[in-house]
PDB file of C-alpha atoms in Angstrom:
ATOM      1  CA  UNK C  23      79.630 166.502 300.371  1.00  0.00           C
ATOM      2  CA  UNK C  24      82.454 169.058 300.861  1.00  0.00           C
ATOM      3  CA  UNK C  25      82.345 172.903 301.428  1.00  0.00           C
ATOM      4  CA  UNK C  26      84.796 173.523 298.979  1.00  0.00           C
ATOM      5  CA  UNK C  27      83.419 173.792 295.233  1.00  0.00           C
ATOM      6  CA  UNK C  28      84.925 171.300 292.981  1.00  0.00           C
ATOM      7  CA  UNK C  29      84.765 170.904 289.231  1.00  0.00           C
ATOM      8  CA  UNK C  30      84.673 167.664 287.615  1.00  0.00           C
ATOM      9  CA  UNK C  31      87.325 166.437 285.789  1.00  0.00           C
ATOM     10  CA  UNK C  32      86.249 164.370 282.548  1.00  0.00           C
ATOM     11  CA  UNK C  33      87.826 163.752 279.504  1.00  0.00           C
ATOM     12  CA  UNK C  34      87.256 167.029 277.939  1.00  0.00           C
ATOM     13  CA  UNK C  35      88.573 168.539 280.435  1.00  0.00           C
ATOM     14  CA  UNK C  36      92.008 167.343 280.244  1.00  0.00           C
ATOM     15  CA  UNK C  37      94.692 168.544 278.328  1.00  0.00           C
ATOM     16  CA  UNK C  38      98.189 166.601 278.256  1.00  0.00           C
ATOM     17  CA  UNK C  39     100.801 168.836 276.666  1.00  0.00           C
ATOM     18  CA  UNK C  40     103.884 167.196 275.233  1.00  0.00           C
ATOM     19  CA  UNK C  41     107.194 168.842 275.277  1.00  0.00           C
ATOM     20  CA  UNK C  42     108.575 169.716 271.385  1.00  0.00           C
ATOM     21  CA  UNK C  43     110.819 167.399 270.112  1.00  0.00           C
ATOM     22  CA  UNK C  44     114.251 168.153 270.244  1.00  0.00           C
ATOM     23  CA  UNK C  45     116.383 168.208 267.014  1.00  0.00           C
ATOM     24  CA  UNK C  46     118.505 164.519 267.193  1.00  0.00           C
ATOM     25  CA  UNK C  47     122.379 164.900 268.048  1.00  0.00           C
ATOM     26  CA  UNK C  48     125.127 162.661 267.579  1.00  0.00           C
ATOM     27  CA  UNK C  49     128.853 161.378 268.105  1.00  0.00           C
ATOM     28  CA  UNK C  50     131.336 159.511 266.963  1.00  0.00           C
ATOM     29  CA  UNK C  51     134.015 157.741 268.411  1.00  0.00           C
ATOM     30  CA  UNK C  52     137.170 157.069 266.226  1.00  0.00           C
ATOM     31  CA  UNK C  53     139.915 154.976 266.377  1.00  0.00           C
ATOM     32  CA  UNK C  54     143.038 155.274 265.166  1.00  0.00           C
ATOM     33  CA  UNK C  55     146.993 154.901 265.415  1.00  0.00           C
ATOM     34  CA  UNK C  56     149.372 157.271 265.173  1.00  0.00           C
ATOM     35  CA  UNK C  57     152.351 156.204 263.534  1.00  0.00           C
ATOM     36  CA  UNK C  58     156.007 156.962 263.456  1.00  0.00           C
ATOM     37  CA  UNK C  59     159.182 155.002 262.288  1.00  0.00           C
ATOM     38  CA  UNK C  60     163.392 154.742 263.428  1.00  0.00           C
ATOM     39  CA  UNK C  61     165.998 153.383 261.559  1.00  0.00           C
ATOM     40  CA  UNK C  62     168.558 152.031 263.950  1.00  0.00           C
ATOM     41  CA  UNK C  63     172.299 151.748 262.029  1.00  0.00           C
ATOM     42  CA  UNK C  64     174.474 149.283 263.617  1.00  0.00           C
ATOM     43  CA  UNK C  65     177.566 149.424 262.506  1.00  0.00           C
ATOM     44  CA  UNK C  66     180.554 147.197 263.635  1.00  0.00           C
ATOM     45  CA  UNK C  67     178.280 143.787 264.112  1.00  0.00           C
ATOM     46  CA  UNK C  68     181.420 141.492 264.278  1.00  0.00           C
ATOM     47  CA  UNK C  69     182.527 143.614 267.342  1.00  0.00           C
ATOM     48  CA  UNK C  70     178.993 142.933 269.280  1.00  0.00           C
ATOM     49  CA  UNK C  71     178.984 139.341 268.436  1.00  0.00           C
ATOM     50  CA  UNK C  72     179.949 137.435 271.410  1.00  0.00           C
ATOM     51  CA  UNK C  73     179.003 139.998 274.116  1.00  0.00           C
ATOM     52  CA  UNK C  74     176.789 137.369 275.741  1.00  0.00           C
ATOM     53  CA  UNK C  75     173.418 135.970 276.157  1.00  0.00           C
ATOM     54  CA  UNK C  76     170.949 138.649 277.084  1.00  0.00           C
ATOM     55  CA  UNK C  77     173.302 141.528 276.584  1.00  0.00           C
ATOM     56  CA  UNK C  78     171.941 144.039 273.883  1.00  0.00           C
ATOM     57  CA  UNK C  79     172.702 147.236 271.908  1.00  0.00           C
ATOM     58  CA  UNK C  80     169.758 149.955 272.484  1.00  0.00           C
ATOM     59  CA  UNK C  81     169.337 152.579 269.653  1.00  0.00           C
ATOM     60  CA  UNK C  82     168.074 156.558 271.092  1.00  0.00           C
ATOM     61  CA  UNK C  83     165.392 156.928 272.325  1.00  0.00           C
ATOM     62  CA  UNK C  84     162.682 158.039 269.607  1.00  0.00           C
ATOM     63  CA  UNK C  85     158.865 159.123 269.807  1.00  0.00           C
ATOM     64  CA  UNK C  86     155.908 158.322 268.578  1.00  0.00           C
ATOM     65  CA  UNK C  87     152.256 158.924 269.879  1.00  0.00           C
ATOM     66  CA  UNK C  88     153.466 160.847 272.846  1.00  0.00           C
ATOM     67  CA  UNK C  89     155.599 158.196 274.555  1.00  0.00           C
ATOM     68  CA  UNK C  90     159.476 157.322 274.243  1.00  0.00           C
ATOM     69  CA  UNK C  91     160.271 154.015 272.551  1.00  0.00           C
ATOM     70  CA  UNK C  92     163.785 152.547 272.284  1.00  0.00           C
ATOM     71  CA  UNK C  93     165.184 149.800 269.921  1.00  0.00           C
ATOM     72  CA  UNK C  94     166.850 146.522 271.370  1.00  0.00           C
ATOM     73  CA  UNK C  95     169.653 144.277 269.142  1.00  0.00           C
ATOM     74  CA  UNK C  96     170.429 140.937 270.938  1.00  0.00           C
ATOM     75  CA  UNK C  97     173.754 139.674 268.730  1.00  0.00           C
ATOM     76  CA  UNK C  98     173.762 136.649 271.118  1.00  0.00           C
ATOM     77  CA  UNK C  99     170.203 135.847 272.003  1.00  0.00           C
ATOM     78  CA  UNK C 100     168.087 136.964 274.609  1.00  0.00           C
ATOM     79  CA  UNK C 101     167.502 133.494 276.044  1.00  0.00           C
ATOM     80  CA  UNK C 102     169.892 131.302 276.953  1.00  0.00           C
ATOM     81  CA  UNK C 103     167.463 128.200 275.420  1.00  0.00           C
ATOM     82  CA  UNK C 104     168.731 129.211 272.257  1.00  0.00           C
ATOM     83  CA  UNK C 105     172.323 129.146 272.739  1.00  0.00           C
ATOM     84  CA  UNK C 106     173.428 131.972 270.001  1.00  0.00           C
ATOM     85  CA  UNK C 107     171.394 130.346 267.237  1.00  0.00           C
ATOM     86  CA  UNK C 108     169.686 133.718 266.636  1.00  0.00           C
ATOM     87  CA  UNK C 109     169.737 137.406 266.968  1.00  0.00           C
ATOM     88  CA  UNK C 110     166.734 138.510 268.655  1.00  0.00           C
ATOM     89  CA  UNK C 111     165.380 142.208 268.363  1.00  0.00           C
ATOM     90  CA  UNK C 112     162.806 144.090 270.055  1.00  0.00           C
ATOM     91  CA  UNK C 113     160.852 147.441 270.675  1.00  0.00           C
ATOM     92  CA  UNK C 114     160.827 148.535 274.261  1.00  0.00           C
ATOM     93  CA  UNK C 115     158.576 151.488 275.777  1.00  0.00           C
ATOM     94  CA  UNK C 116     160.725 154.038 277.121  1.00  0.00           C
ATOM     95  CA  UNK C 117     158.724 156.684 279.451  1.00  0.00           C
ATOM     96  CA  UNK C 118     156.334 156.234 281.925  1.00  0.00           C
ATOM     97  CA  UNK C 119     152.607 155.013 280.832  1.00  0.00           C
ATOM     98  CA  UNK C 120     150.562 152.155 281.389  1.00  0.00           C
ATOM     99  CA  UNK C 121     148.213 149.714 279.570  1.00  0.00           C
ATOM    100  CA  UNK C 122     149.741 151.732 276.194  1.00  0.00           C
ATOM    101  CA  UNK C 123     148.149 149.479 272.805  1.00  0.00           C
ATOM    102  CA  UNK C 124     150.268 149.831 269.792  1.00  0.00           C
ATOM    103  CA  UNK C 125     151.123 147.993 266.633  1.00  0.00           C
ATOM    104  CA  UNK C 126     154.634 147.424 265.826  1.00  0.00           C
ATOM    105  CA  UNK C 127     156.793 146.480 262.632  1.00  0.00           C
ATOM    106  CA  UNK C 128     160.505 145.534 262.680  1.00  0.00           C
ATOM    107  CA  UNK C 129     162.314 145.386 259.054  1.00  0.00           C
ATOM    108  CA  UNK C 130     165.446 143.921 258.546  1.00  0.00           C
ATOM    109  CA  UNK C 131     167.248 146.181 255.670  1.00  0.00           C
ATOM    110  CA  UNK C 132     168.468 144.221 252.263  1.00  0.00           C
ATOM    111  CA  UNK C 133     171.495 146.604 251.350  1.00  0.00           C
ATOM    112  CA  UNK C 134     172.023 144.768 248.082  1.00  0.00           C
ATOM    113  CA  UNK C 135     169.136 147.099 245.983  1.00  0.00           C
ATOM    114  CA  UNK C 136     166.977 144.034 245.986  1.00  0.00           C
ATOM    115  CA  UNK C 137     164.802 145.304 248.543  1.00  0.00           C
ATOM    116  CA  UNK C 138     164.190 141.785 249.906  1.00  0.00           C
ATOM    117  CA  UNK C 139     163.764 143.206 253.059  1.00  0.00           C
ATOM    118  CA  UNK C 140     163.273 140.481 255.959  1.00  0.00           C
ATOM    119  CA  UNK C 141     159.378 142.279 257.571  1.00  0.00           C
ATOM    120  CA  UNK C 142     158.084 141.035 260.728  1.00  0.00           C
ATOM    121  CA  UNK C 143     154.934 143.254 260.858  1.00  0.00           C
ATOM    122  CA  UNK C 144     152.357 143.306 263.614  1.00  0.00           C
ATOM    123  CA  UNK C 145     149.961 145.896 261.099  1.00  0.00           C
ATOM    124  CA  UNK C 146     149.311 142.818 259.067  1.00  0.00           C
ATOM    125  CA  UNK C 147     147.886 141.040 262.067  1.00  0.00           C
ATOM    126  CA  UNK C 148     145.913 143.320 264.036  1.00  0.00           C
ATOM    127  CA  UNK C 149     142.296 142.292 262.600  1.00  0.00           C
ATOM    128  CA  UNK C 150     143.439 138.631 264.329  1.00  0.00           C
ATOM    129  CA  UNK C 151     145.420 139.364 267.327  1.00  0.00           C
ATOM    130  CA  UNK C 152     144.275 143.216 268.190  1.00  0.00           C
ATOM    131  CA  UNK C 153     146.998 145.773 269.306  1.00  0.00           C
ATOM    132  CA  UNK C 154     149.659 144.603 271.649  1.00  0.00           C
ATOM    133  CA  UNK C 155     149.167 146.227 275.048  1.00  0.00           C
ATOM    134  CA  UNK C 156     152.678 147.411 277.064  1.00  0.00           C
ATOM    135  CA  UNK C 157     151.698 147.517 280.932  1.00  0.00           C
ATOM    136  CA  UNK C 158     154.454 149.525 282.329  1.00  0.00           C
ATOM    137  CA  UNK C 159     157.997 151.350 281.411  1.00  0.00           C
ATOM    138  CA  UNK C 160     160.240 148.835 280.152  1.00  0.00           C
ATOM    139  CA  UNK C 161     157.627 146.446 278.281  1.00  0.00           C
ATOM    140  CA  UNK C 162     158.658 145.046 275.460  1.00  0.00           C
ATOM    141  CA  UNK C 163     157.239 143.426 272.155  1.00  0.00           C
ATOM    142  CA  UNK C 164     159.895 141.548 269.363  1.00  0.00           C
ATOM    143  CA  UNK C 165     161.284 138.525 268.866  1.00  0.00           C
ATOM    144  CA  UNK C 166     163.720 136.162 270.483  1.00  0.00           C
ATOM    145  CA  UNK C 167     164.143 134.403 266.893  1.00  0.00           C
ATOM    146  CA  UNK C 168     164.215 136.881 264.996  1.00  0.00           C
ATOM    147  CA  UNK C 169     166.914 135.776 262.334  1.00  0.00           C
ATOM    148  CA  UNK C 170     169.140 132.580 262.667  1.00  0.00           C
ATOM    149  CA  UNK C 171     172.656 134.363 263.041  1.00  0.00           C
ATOM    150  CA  UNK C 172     174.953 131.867 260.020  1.00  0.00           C
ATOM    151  CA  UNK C 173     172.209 133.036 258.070  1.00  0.00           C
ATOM    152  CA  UNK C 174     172.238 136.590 258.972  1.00  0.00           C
ATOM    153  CA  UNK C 175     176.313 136.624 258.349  1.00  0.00           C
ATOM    154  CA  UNK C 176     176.157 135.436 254.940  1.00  0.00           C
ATOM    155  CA  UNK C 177     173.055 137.442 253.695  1.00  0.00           C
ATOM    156  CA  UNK C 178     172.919 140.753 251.855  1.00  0.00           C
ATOM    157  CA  UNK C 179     170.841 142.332 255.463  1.00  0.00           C
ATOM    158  CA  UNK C 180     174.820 142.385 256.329  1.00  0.00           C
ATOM    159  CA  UNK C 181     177.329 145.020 254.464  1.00  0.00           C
ATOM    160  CA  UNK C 182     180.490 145.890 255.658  1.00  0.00           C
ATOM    161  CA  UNK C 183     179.613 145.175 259.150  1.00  0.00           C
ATOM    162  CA  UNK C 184     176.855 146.839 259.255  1.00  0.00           C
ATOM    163  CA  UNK C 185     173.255 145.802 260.005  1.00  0.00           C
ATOM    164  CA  UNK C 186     170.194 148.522 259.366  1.00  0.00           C
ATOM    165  CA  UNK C 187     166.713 147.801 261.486  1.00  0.00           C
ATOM    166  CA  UNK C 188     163.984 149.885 260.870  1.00  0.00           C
ATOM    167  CA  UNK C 189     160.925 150.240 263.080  1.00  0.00           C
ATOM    168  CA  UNK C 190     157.166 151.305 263.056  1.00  0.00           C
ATOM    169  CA  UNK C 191     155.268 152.137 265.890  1.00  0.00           C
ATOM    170  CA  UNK C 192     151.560 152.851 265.777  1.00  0.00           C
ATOM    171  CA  UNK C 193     149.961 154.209 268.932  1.00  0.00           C
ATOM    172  CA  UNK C 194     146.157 153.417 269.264  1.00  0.00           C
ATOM    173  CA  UNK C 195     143.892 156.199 270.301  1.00  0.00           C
ATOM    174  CA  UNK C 196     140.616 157.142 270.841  1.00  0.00           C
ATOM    175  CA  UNK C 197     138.405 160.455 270.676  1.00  0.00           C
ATOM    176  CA  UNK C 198     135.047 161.078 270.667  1.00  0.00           C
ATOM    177  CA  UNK C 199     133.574 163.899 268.532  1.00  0.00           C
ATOM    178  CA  UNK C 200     131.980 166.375 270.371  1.00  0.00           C
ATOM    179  CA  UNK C 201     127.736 166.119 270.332  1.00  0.00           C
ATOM    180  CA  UNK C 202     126.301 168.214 267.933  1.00  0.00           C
ATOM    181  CA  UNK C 203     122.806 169.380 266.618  1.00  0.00           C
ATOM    182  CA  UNK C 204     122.316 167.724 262.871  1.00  0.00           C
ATOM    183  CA  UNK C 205     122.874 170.849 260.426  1.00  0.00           C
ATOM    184  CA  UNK C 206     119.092 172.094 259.201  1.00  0.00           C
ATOM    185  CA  UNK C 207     119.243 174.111 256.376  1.00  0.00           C
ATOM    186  CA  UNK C 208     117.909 177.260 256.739  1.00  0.00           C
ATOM    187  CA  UNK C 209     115.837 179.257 253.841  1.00  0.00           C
ATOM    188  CA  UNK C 210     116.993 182.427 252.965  1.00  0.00           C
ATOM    189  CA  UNK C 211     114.319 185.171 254.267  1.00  0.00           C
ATOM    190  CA  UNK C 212     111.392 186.230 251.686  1.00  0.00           C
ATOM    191  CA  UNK C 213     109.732 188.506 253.897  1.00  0.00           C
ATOM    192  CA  UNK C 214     110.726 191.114 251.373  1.00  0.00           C
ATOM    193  CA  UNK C 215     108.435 189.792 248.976  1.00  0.00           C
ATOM    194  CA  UNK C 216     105.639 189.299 251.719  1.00  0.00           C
ATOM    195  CA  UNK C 217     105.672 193.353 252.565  1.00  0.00           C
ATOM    196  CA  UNK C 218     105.857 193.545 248.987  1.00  0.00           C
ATOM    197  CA  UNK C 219     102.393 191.920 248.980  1.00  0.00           C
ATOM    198  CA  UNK C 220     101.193 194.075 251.822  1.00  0.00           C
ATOM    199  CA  UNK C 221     101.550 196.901 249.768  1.00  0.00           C
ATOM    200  CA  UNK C 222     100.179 195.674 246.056  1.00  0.00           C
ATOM    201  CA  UNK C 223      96.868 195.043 247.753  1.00  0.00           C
ATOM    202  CA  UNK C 224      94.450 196.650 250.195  1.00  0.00           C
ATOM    203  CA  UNK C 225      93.989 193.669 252.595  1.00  0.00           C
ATOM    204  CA  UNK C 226      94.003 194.894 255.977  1.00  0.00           C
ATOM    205  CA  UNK C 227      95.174 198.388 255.295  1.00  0.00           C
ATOM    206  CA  UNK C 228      94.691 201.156 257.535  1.00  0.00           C
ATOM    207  CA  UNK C 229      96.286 204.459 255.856  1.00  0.00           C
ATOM    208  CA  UNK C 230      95.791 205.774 252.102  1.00  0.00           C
ATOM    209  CA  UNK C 231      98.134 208.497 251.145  1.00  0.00           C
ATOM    210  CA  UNK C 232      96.973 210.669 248.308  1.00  0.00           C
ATOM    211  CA  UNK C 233      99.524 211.045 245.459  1.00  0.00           C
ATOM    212  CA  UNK C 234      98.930 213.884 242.537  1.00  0.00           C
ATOM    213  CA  UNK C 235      95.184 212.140 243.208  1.00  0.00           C
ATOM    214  CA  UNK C 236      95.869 208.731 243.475  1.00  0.00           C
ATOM    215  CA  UNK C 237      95.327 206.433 245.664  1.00  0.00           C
ATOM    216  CA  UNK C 238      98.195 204.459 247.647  1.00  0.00           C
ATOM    217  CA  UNK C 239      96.576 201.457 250.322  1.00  0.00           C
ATOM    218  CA  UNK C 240      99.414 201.131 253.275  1.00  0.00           C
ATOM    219  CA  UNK C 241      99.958 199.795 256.685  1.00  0.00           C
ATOM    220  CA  UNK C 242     100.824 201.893 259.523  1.00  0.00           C
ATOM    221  CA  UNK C 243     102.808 199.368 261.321  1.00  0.00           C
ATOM    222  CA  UNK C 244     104.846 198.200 258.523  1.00  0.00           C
ATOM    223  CA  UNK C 245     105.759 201.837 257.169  1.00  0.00           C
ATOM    224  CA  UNK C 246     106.560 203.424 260.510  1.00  0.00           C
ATOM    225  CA  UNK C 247     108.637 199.875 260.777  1.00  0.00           C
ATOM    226  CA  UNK C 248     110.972 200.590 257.993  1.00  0.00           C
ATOM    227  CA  UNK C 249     111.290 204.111 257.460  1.00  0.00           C
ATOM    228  CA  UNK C 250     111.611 206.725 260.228  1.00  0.00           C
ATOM    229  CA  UNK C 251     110.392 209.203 258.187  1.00  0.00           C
ATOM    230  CA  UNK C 252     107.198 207.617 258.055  1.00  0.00           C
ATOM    231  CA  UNK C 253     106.987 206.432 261.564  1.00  0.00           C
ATOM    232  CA  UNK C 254     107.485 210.670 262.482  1.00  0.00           C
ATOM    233  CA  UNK C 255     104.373 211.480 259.582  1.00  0.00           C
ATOM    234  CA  UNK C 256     101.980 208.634 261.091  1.00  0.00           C
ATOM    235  CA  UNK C 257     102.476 208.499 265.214  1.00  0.00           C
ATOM    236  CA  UNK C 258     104.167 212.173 265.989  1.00  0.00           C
ATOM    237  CA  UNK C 259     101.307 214.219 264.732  1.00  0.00           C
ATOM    238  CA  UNK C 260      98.560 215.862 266.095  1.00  0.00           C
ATOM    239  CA  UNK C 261      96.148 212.977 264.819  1.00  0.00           C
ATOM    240  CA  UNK C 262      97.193 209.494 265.068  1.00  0.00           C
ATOM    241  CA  UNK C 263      93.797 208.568 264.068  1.00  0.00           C
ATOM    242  CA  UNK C 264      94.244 210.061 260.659  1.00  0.00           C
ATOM    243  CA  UNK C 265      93.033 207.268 257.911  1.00  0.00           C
ATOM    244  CA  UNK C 266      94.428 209.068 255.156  1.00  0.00           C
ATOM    245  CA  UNK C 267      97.683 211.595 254.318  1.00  0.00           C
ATOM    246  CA  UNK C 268      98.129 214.188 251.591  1.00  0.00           C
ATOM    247  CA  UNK C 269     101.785 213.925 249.428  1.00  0.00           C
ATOM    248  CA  UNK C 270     102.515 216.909 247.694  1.00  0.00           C
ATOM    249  CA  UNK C 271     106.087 216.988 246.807  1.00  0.00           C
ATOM    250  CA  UNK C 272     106.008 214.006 245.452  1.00  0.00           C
ATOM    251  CA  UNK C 273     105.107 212.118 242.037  1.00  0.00           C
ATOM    252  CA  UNK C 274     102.917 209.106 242.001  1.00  0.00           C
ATOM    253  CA  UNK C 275     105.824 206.752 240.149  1.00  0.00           C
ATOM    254  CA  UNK C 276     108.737 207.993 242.376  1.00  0.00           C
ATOM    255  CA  UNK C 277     106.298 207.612 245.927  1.00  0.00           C
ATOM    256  CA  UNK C 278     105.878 204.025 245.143  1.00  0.00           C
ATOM    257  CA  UNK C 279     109.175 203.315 243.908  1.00  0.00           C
ATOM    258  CA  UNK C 280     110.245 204.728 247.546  1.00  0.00           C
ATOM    259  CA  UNK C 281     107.838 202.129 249.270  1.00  0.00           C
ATOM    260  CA  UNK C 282     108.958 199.062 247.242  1.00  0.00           C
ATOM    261  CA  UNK C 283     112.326 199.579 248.272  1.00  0.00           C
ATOM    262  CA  UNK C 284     110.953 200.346 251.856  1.00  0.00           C
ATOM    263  CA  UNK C 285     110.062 196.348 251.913  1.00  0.00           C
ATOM    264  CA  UNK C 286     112.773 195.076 249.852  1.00  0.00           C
ATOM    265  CA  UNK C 287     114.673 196.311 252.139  1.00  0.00           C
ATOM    266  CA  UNK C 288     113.670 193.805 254.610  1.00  0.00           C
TER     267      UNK C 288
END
């Protein structure tokens, strides 16, 4: 047995407090593209035609998303395999960036009013294949068949030696939404009402004033509270003790009309 007193601990003795619940918070992360469009005019097609395999025509450069993209037109091909058969066309990334993801759509322009445009759209496919992902400046994303070239001279797409491309770019991004407390609705105050109460009844009152002979139950606390003018009458006289006060310039009606607004107030 020790010196030191010691209590035993049983379980009545012990008390385990738990920490209030916090009020739930919440994100959201949203994906999304951001999309722009060129239309790259070429005029004088029968003047390109023959330049060689892997030579190309580039349009300005344009942006979209925050990076630069450019426009490439391969009249001969952009592989020798296919020996002029086809123009090939595609969308290069222009500024610095890695690992950019973006959708792309290259339209071949009908310039007969049909608008059989010839669409090779990546948009359509991106539930399948996912955005296309450029590693570095230079990247590109098109097509090395993109139209068979006897075809393309004898189709409306050419007028008066002039071929119109139009691109879409859609740059994926991602945000998060910033953690925030769920909204909780808060009730507009009643405690208006509640002094209200305090003074239609004499529960817990502690100061009668005396009207033109009647009788007026109050509560110091809540009257010096609201009105200064009470709060000087109740604590800075000579009696703080006092139980009840004498009104004399005053009517009974007007004396509790001033106290109801004294709580509504609130």
């Amino acid at each position: 047995m020790t010196n030191g007193a010691t209590s035993p601990v049983t379980a009545a003795t012990l008390k385990v407090e738990h920490s209030p619940l916090l009020s739930p918070t919440s994100s959201q992360s949203v994906t999304e593209t951001v999309n722009g469009s060129h239309r790259f005019v070429i005029q004088g097609y029968s003047l390109a035609k023959g330049m060689g395999i892997g030579k190309h025509i580039v349009s300005d450069n344009f942006t979209v998303g925050g990076y630069r993209w450019a426009i490439y037109f391969y009249p001969d091909g952009k592989n020798p395999e296919d020996s002029s058969t086809y123009v090939s066309v595609f969308i290069a990334l222009a500024s610095e960036g890695t690992d950019v993801r973006a959708l792309f759509e290259l339209t071949l322009m009908d310039q007969s009013g049909k608008g059989k445009h010839k669409v090779h759209s990546h948009f359509d496919r991106s539930l399948e294949s996912g955005p296309y992902t450029l590693k570095y400046r230079g990247s590109m994303w098109g097509y090395k068949r993109f139209f068979r070239r006897a075809l393309l001279e004898t189709s409306d797409y050419l007028k008066d030696d002039c071929l119109i491309i139009n691109c879409t770019v859609g740059v994926v991004v991602s945000v998060i939404d910033c953690s925030r407390l769920h909204s909780i609705q808060v009730p507009e105050s009643d405690i208006g009402a509640h002094f209200g109460m305090l003074l239609e009844n004499m529960e817990g009152s502690d100061i009668t004033f005396d009207v033109a002979g009647e009788k007026f139950h109050s509560h110091k606390l809540v009257l010096a509270a609201r009105s200064p003018v009470f709060r000087s009458e109740i604590f800075d006289g000579v009696d703080e003790q006092k139980k009840e006060m004498v009104i004399t310039d005053l009517e009974p009606r007007v004396f509790k009309l001033s106290c109801d607004q004294t709580a509504s107030n609130t």
